[in-house]
Tab-separated table of C-alpha atoms in Angstrom:
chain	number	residue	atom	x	y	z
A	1	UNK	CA	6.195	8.863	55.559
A	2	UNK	CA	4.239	9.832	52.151
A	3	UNK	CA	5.197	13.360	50.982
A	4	UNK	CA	8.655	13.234	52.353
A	5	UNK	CA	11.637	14.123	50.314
A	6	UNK	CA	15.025	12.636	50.536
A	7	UNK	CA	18.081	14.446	49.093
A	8	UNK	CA	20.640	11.691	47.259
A	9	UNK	CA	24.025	11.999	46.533
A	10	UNK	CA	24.562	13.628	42.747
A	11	UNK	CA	24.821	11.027	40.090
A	12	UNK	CA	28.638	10.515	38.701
A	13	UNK	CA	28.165	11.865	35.769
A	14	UNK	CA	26.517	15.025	36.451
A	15	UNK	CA	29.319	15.478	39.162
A	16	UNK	CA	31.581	15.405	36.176
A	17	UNK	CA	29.584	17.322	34.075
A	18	UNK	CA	28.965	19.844	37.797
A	19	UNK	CA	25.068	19.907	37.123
A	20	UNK	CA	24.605	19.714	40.837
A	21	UNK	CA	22.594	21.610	43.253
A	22	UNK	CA	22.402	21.923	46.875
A	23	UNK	CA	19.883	19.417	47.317
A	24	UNK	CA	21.538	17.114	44.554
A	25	UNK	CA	21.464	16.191	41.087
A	26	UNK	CA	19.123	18.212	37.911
A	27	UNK	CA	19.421	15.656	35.848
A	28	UNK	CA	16.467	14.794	34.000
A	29	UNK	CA	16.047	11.349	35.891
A	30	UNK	CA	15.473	13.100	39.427
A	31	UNK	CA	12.886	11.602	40.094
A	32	UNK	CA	13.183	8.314	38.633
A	33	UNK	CA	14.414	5.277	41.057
A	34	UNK	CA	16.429	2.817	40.461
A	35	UNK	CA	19.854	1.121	41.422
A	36	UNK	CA	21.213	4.678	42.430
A	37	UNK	CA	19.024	7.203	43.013
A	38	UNK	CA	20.156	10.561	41.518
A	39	UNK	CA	18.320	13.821	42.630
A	40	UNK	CA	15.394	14.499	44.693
A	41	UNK	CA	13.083	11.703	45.582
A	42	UNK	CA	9.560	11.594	46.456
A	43	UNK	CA	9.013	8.780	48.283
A	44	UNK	CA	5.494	7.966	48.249
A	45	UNK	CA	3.772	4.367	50.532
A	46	UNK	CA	0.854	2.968	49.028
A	47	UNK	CA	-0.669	0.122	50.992
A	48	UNK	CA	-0.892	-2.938	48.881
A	49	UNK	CA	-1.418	-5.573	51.943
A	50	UNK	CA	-3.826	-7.924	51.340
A	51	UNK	CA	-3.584	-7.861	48.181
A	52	UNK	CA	-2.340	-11.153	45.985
A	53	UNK	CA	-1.610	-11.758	42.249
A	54	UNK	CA	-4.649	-13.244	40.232
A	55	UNK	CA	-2.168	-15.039	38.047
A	56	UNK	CA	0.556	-16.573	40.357
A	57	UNK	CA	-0.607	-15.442	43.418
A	58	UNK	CA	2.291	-13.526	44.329
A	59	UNK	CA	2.010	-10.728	47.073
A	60	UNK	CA	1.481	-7.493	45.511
A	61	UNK	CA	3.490	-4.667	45.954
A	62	UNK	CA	2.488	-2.391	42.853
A	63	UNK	CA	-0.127	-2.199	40.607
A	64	UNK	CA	1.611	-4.699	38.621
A	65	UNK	CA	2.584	-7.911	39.684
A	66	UNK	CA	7.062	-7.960	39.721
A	67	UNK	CA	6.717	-11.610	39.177
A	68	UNK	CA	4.721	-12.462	36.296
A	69	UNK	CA	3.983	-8.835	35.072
A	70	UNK	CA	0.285	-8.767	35.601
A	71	UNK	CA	-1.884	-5.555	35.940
A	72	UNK	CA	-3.595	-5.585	39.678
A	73	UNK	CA	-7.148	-3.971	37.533
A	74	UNK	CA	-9.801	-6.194	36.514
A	75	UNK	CA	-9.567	-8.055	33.095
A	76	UNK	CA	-13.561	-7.652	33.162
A	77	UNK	CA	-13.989	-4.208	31.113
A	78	UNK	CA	-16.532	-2.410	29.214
A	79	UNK	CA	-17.094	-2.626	25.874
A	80	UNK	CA	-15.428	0.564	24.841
A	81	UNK	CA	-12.411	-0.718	26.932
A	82	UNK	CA	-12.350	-3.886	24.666
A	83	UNK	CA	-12.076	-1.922	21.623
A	84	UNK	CA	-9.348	0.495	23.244
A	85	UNK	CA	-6.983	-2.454	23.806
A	86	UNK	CA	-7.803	-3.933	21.018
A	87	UNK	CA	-6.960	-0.763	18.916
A	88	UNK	CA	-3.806	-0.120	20.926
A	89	UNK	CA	-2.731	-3.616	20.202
A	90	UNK	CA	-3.068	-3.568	16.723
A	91	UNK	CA	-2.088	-0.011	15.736
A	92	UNK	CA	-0.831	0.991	19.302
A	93	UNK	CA	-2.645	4.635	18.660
A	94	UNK	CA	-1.547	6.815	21.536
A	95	UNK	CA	-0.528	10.162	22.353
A	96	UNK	CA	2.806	8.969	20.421
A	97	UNK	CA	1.162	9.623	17.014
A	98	UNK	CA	1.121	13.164	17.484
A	99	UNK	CA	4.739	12.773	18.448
A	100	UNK	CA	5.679	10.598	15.540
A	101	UNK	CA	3.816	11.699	12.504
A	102	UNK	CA	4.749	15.862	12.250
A	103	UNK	CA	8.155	14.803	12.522
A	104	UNK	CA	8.284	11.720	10.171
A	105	UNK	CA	6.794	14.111	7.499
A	106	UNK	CA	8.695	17.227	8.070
A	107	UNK	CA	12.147	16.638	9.726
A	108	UNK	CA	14.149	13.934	8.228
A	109	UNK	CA	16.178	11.592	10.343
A	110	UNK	CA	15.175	12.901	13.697
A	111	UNK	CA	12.938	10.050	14.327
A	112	UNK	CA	16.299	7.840	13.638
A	113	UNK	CA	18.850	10.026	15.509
A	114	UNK	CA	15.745	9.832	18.374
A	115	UNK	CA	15.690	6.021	18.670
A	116	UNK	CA	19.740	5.888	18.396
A	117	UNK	CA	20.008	8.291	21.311
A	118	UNK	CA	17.423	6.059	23.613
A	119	UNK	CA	14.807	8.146	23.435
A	120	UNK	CA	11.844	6.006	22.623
A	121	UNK	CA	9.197	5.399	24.596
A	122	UNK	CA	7.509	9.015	23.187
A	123	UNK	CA	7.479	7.503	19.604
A	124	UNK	CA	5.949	4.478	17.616
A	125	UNK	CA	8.374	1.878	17.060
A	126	UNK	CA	10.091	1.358	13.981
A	127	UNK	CA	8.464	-1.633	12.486
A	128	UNK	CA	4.987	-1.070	13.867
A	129	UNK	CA	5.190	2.462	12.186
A	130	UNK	CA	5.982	1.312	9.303
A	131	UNK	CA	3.428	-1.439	9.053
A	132	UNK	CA	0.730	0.128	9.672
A	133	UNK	CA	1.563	3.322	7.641
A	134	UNK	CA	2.289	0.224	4.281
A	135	UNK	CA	-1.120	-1.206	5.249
A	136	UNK	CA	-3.120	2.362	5.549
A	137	UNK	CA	-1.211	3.172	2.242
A	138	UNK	CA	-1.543	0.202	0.151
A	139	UNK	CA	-5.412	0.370	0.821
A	140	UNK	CA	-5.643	3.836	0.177
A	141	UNK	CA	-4.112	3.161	-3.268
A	142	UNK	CA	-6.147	0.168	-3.801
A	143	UNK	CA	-9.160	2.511	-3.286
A	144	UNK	CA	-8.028	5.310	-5.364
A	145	UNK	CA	-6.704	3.157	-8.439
A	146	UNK	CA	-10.406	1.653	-7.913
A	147	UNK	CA	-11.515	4.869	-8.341
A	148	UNK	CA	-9.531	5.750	-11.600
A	149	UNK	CA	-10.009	2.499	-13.120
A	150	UNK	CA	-13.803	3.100	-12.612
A	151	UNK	CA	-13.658	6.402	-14.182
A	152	UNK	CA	-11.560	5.504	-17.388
A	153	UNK	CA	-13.485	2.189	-18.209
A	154	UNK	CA	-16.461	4.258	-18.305
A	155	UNK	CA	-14.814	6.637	-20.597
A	156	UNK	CA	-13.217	4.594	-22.715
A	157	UNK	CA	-16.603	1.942	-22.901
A	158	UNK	CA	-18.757	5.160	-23.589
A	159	UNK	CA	-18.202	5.298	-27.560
A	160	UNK	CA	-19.733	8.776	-28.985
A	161	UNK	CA	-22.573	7.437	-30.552
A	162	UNK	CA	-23.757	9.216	-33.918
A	163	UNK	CA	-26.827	8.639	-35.248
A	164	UNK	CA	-26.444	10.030	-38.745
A	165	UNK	CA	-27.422	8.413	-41.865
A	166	UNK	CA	-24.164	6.357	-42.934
A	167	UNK	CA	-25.988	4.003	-45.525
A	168	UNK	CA	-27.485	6.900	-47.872
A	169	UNK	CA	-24.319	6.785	-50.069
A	170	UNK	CA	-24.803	2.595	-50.082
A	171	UNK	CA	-24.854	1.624	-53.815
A	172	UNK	CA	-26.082	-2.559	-53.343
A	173	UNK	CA	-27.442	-4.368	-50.733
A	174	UNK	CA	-24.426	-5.666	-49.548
A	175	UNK	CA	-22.938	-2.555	-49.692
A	176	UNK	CA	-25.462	-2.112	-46.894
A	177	UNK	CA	-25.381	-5.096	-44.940
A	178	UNK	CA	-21.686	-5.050	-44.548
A	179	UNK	CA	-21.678	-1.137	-43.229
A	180	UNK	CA	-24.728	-2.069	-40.426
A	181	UNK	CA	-22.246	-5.484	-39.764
A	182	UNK	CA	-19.042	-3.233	-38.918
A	183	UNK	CA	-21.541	-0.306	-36.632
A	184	UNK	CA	-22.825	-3.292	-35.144
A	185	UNK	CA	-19.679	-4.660	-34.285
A	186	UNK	CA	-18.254	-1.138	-32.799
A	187	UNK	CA	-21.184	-1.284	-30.775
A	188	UNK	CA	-20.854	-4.513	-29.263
A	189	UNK	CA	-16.852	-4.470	-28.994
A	190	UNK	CA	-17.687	-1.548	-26.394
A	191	UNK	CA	-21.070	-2.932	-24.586
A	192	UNK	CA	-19.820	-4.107	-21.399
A	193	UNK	CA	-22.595	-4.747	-18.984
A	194	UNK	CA	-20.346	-5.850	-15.412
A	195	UNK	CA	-19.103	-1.783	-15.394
A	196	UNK	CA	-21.251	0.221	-17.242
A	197	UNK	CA	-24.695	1.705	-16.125
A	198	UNK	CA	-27.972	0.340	-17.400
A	199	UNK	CA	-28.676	3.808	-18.844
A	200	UNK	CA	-25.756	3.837	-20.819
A	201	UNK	CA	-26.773	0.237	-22.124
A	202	UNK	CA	-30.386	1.500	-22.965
A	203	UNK	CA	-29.034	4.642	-24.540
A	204	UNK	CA	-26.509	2.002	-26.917
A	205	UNK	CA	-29.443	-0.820	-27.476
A	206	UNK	CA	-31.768	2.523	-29.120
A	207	UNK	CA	-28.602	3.286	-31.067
A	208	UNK	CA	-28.456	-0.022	-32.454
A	209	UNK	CA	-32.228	-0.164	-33.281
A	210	UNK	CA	-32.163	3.386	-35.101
A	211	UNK	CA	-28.986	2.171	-36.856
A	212	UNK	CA	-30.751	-1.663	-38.281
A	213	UNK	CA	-34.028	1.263	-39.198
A	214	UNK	CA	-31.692	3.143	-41.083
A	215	UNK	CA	-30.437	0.054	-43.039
A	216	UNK	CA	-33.612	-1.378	-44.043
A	217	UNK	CA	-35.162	1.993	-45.125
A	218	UNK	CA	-31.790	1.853	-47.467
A	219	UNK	CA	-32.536	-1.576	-48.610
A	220	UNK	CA	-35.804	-0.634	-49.384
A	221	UNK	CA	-34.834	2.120	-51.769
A	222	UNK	CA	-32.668	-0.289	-53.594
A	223	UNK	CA	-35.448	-2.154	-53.375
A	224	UNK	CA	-33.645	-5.005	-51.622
A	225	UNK	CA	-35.036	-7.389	-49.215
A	226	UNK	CA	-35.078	-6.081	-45.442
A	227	UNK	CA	-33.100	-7.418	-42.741
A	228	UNK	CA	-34.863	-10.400	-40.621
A	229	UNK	CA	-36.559	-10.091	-37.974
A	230	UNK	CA	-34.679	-12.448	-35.987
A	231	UNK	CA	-31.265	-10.600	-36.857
A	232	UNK	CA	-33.334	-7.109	-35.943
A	233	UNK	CA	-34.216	-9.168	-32.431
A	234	UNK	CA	-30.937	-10.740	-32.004
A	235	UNK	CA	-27.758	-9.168	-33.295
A	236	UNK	CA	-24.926	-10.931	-34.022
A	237	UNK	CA	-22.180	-11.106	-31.529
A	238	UNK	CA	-18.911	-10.283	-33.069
A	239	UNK	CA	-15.667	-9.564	-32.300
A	240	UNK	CA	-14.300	-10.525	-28.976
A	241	UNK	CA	-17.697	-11.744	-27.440
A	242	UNK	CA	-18.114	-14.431	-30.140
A	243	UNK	CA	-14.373	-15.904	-29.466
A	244	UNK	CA	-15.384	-15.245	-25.712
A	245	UNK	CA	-18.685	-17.313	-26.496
A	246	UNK	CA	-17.145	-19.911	-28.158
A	247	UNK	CA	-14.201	-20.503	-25.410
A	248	UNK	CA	-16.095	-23.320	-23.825
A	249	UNK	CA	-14.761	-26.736	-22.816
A	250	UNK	CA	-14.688	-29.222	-25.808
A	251	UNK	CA	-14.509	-26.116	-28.393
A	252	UNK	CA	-12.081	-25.494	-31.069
A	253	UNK	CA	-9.955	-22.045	-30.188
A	254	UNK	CA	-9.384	-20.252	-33.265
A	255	UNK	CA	-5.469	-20.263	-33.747
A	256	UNK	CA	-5.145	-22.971	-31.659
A	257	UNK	CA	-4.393	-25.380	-34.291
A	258	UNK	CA	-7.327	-27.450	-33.300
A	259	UNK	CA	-6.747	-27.795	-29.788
A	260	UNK	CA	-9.511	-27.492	-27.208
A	261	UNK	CA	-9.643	-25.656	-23.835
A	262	UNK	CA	-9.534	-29.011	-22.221
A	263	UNK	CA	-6.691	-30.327	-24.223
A	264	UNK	CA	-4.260	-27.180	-23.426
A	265	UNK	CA	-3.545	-27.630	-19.993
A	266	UNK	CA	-0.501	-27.256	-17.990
A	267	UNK	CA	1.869	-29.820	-17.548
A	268	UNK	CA	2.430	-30.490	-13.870
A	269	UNK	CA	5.366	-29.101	-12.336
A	270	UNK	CA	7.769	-31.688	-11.198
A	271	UNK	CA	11.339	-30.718	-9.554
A	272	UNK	CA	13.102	-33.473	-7.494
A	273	UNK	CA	14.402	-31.492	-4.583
A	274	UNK	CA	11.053	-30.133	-3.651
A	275	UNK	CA	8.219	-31.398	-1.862
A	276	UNK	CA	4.837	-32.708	-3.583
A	277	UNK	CA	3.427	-30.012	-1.831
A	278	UNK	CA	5.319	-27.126	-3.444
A	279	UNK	CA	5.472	-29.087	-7.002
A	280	UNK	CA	1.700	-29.072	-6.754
A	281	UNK	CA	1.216	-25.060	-6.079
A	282	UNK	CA	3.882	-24.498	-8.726
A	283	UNK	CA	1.730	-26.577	-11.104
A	284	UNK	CA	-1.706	-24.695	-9.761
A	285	UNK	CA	0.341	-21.440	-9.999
A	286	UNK	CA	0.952	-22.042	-13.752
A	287	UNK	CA	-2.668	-22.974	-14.208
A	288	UNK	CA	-4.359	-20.029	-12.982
A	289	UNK	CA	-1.722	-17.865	-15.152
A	290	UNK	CA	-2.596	-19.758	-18.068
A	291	UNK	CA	-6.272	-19.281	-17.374
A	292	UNK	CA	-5.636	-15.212	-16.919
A	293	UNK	CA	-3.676	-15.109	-20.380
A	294	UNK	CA	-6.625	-16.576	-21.914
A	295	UNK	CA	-9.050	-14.711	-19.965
A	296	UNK	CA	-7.221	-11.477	-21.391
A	297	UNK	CA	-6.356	-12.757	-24.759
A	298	UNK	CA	-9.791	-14.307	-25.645
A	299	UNK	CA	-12.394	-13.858	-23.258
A	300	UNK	CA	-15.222	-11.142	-23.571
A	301	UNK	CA	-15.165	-7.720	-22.005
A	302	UNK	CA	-17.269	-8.872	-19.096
A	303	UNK	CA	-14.779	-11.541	-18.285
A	304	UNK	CA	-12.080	-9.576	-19.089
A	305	UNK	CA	-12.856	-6.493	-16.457
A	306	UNK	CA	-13.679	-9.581	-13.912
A	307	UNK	CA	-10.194	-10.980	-14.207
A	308	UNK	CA	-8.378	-7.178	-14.452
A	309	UNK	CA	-10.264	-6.696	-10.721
A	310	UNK	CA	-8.617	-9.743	-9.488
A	311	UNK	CA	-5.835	-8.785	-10.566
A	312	UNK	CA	-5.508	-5.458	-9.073
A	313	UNK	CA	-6.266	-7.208	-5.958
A	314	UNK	CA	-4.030	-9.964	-5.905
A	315	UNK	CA	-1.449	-7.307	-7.014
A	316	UNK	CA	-2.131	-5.398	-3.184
A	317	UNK	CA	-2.357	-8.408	-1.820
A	318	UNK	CA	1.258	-9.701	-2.814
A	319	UNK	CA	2.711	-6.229	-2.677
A	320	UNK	CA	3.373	-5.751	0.829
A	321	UNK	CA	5.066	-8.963	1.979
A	322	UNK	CA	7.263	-8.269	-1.175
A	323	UNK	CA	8.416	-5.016	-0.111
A	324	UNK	CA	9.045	-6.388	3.540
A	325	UNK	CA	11.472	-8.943	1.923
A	326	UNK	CA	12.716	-6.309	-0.344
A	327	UNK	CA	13.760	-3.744	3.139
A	328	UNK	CA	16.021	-6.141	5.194
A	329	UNK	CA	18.177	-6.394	1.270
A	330	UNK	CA	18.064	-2.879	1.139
A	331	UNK	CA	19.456	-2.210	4.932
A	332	UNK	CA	22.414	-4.948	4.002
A	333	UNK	CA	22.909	-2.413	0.963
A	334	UNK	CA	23.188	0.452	3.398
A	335	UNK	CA	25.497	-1.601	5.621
A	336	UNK	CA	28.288	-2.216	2.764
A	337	UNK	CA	27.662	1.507	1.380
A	338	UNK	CA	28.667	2.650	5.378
A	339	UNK	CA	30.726	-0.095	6.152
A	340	UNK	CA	33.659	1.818	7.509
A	341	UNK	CA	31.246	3.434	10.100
A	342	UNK	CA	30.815	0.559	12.121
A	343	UNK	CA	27.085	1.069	13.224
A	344	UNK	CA	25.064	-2.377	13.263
A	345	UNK	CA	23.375	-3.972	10.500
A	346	UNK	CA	20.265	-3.399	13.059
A	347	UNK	CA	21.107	0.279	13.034
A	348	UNK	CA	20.387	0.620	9.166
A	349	UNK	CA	17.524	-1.679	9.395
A	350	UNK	CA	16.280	1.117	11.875
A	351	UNK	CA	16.997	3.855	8.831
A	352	UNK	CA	15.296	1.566	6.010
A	353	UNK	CA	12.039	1.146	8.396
A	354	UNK	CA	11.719	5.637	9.382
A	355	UNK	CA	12.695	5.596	5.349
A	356	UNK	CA	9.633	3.396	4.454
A	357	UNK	CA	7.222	4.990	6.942
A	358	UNK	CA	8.122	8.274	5.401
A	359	UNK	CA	8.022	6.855	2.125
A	360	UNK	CA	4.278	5.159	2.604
A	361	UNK	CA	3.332	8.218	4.736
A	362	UNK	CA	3.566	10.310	1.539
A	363	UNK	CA	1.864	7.558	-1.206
A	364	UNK	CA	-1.209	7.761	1.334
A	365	UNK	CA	-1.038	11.419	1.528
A	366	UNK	CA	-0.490	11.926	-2.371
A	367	UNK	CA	-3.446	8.980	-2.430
A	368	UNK	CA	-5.829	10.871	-0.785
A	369	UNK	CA	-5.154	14.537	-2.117
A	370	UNK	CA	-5.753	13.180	-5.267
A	371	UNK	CA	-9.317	11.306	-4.114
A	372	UNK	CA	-10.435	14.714	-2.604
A	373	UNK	CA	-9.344	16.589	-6.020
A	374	UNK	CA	-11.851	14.367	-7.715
A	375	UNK	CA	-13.751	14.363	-5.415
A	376	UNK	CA	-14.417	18.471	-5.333
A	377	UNK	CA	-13.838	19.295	-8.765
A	378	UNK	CA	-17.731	19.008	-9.779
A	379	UNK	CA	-18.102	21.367	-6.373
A	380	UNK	CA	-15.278	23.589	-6.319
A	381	UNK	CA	-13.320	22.914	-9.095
A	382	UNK	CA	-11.254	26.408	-7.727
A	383	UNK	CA	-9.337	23.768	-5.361
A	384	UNK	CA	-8.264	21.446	-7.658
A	385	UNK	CA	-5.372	23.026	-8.917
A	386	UNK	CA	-3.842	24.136	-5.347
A	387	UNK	CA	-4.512	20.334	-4.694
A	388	UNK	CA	-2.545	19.534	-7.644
A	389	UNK	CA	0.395	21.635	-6.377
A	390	UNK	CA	0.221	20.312	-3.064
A	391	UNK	CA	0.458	17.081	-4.403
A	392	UNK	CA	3.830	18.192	-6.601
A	393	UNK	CA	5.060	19.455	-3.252
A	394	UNK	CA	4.596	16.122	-1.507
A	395	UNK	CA	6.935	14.385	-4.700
A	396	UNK	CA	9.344	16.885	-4.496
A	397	UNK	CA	10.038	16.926	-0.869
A	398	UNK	CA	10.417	12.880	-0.804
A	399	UNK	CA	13.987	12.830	-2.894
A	400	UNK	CA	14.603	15.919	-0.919
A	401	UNK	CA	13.725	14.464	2.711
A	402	UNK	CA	15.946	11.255	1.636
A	403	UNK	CA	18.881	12.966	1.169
A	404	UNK	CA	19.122	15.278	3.950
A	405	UNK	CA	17.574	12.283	6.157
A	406	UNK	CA	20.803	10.239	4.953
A	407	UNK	CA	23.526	13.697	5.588
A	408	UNK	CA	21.786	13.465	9.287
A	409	UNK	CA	22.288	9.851	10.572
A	410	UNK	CA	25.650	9.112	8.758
A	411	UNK	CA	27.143	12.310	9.074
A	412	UNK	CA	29.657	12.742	5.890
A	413	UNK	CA	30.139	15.584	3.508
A	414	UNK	CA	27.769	17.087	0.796
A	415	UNK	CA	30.077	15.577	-1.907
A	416	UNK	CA	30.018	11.851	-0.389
A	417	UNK	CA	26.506	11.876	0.655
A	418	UNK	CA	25.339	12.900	-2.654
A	419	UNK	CA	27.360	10.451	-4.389
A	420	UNK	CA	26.423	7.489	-2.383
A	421	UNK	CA	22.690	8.504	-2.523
A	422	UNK	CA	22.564	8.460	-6.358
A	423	UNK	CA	24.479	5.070	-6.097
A	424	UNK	CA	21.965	3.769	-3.055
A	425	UNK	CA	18.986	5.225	-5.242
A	426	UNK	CA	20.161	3.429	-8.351
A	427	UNK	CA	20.896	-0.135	-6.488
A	428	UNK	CA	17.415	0.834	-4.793
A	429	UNK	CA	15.215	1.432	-8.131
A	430	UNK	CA	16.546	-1.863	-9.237
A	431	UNK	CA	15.655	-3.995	-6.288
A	432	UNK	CA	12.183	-2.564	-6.358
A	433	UNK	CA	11.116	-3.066	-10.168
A	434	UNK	CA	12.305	-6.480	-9.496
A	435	UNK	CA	9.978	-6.897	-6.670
A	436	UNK	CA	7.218	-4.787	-8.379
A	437	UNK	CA	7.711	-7.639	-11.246
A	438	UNK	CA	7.805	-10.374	-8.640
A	439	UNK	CA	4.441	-8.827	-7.289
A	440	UNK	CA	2.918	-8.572	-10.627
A	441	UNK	CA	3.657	-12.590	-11.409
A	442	UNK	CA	2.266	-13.717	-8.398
A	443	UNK	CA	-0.890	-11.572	-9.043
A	444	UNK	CA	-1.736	-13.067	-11.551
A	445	UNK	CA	-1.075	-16.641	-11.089
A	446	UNK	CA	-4.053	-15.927	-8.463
């Protein structure tokens, strides 16, 4: 009958350990069934007759199917449903967040010594955790390196413009001419019109004008011949922009020892052992980091902030899968560091993934203090530097939370724990400005 309770026999264990009661066992899986049954069991009938499987047309006996594992509910859901699943499958954001994060922040390795013990189903899962914390990171640093980048190209494009009268002390015309030339160059080796605002660009054509005004009210005290009209209309481009200018196919490149764009190209890539197919991405590899050296090298400052943008992004894009090669290395480190404590190479994977989570938990979080510094300094500029401290806090705390993380799972003295850490840390900071380089070559032969 529903509602009825049977008393079991205790479970062996908690007859060895005497956690027994009258009525049976008080362990924590009392009322969990199974092969034995250990405590006090509701038994509870729920009429499934009638009812078959939708997928294999098994008879049902739950509200999942024991054969093939399907759910007994409709597949046909609303909308909001949809997007549920298709959250939870993706990020798998559940009550287990709020069991996760606190702790992956604030108490180091009890995440680890969680999963180790078989207590799991409360948290996220290693690898998912740490994926989706890398992905929420990376893009939060994408954003706020966006923001920065932004900010000082502005600054730096943004030359103080004086308007005072630099050609009074001229003593010749082309005493004259050749100050207005280098002003006019200054000017255009900062005018970049992809990044900077159209009233900045107004404010720097009007300082141009004023300055040509002031030159030919010069030359007309030495009683020299004006400027044109055509160079008043049309400045010269100097500098940068003309070599940018000029870098078009069939064109001499100045240094180039009278080679062309189209005649420097790069020679394909040809290695025996490896298929056409890789030869040929080598070769358009090498290509498109030839064409970014020249961008950078000779191109103008329009071109130049297009290809640093691509750059950045290729940079994120290339980053991640990097440091996912660059974690299964680092848990074979761990393994020969710990050798002699026999856990499984698996085991330290499961340390290098709670490591990383923690590690991308706190770029994001040091990411986005930063954003909302900038973000309320105009406002509240009173904030900023308890934001700044916060932020100091977060980088202190991470060599901090390593360590004792480390002391916690492999349980060995202050003196050998410390030791091994700076040794792991060293090994570590090597393995990572390799991949950082790895990630920066493949950016840009995007």
């Amino acid at each position: 009958m529903s509602g009825e309770f049977y008393p079991t026999r205790p479970h062996p264990l908690c007859r060895q350990n005497k956690r027994t009661s009258v009525m049976g066992c008080l362990c924590k899986d009392r009322y969990r069934s199974g092969n034995h049954r250990t405590g006090i069991v509701m038994k509870q009938i729920i009429n499934y007759d009638g009812r078959y499987c939708a997928n294999c047309g098994t008879p049902m006996q739950g509200e999942f199917c024991y054969r093939c594992g399907q759910s007994i509910h409709s597949a046909i859901k609303p909308i909001h449903g949809m997007l549920e699943d298709t959250i939870d499958i993706i990020f798998n954001v559940d009550h287990r967040v709020i069991h996760t994060i606190p702790p992956l922040l604030l108490k180091p390795g009890f995440l680890t010594l969680e999963y180790f013990s078989g207590r799991c189903v409360r948290y996220i899962a290693p690898f998912r955790l740490m994926f989706t914390l890398s992905l929420l990171a990376f893009f939060v640093i994408h954003l706020r390196m966006d923001s920065v980048s932004g900010t000082i190209d502005l600054r730096s494009h943004a030359p103080t413009i004086e308007l005072g009268d630099d050609f009074k002390d001229a003593d010749s015309a082309q005493e004259v001419r050749d100050t207005l030339k280098d002003k006019l160059e200054e000017l255009n080796s900062a005018r970049l019109p992809a990044v900077m605002p159209q009233a900045q660009l107004a404010e720097m054509d009007a300082a141009a004008q004023k300055i040509r005004d002031q030159a030919n009210e010069r030359l007309h005290a030495l009683g020299a011949a004006p400027i044109s009209a055509a160079s008043l209309a049309a400045p010269a481009i100097t500098g940068s922009s003309a070599i940018g200018s000029a870098a078009t196919p069939g064109t001499a490149i100045p240094g180039s020892a009278g080679k062309s764009w189209d005649d420097r190209k790069m020679q394909p890539i040809h290695i025996a052992w490896l298929p056409n197919m890789v030869n040929a991405s080598l070769t358009q590899m090498g290509e498109h980091m030839l064409e970014n050296w020249r961008t950078f090298k000779h191109g103008d400052g329009a071109a130049r902030e297009d290809a640093k943008q691509r750059l950045i992004g290729s940079f994120f894009g290339v980053l991640p899968p990097t440091m996912f090669v660059l974690m299964p290395i680092f848990a074979l480190l761990l393994k020969i560091f710990y050798v002699f404590k026999r856990r499984l190479y698996v085991e330290h994977l499961i340390v290098v993934l709670h490591s990383h989570a923690f590690l991308f938990l706190s770029l994001m979080l040091g990411a986005l203090i930063d954003m909302l510094a900038a973000w309320v300094r105009p406002d509240a500029p009173w904030l900023v530097t308890p934001l700044g401290w916060l932020n100091v806090a977060l980088w202190i705390w991470a060599p901090i939370y390593l360590l004792i993380m480390q002391k916690r799972v492999y349980r060995q003295g202050w003196p050998m724990t410390i030791f091994k850490y700076v040794l792991i840390g060293w090994f570590y900071s090597l393995l990572l400005t390799f991949a950082l380089l790895v990630a920066a070559l493949l950016s840009f032969a995007y």
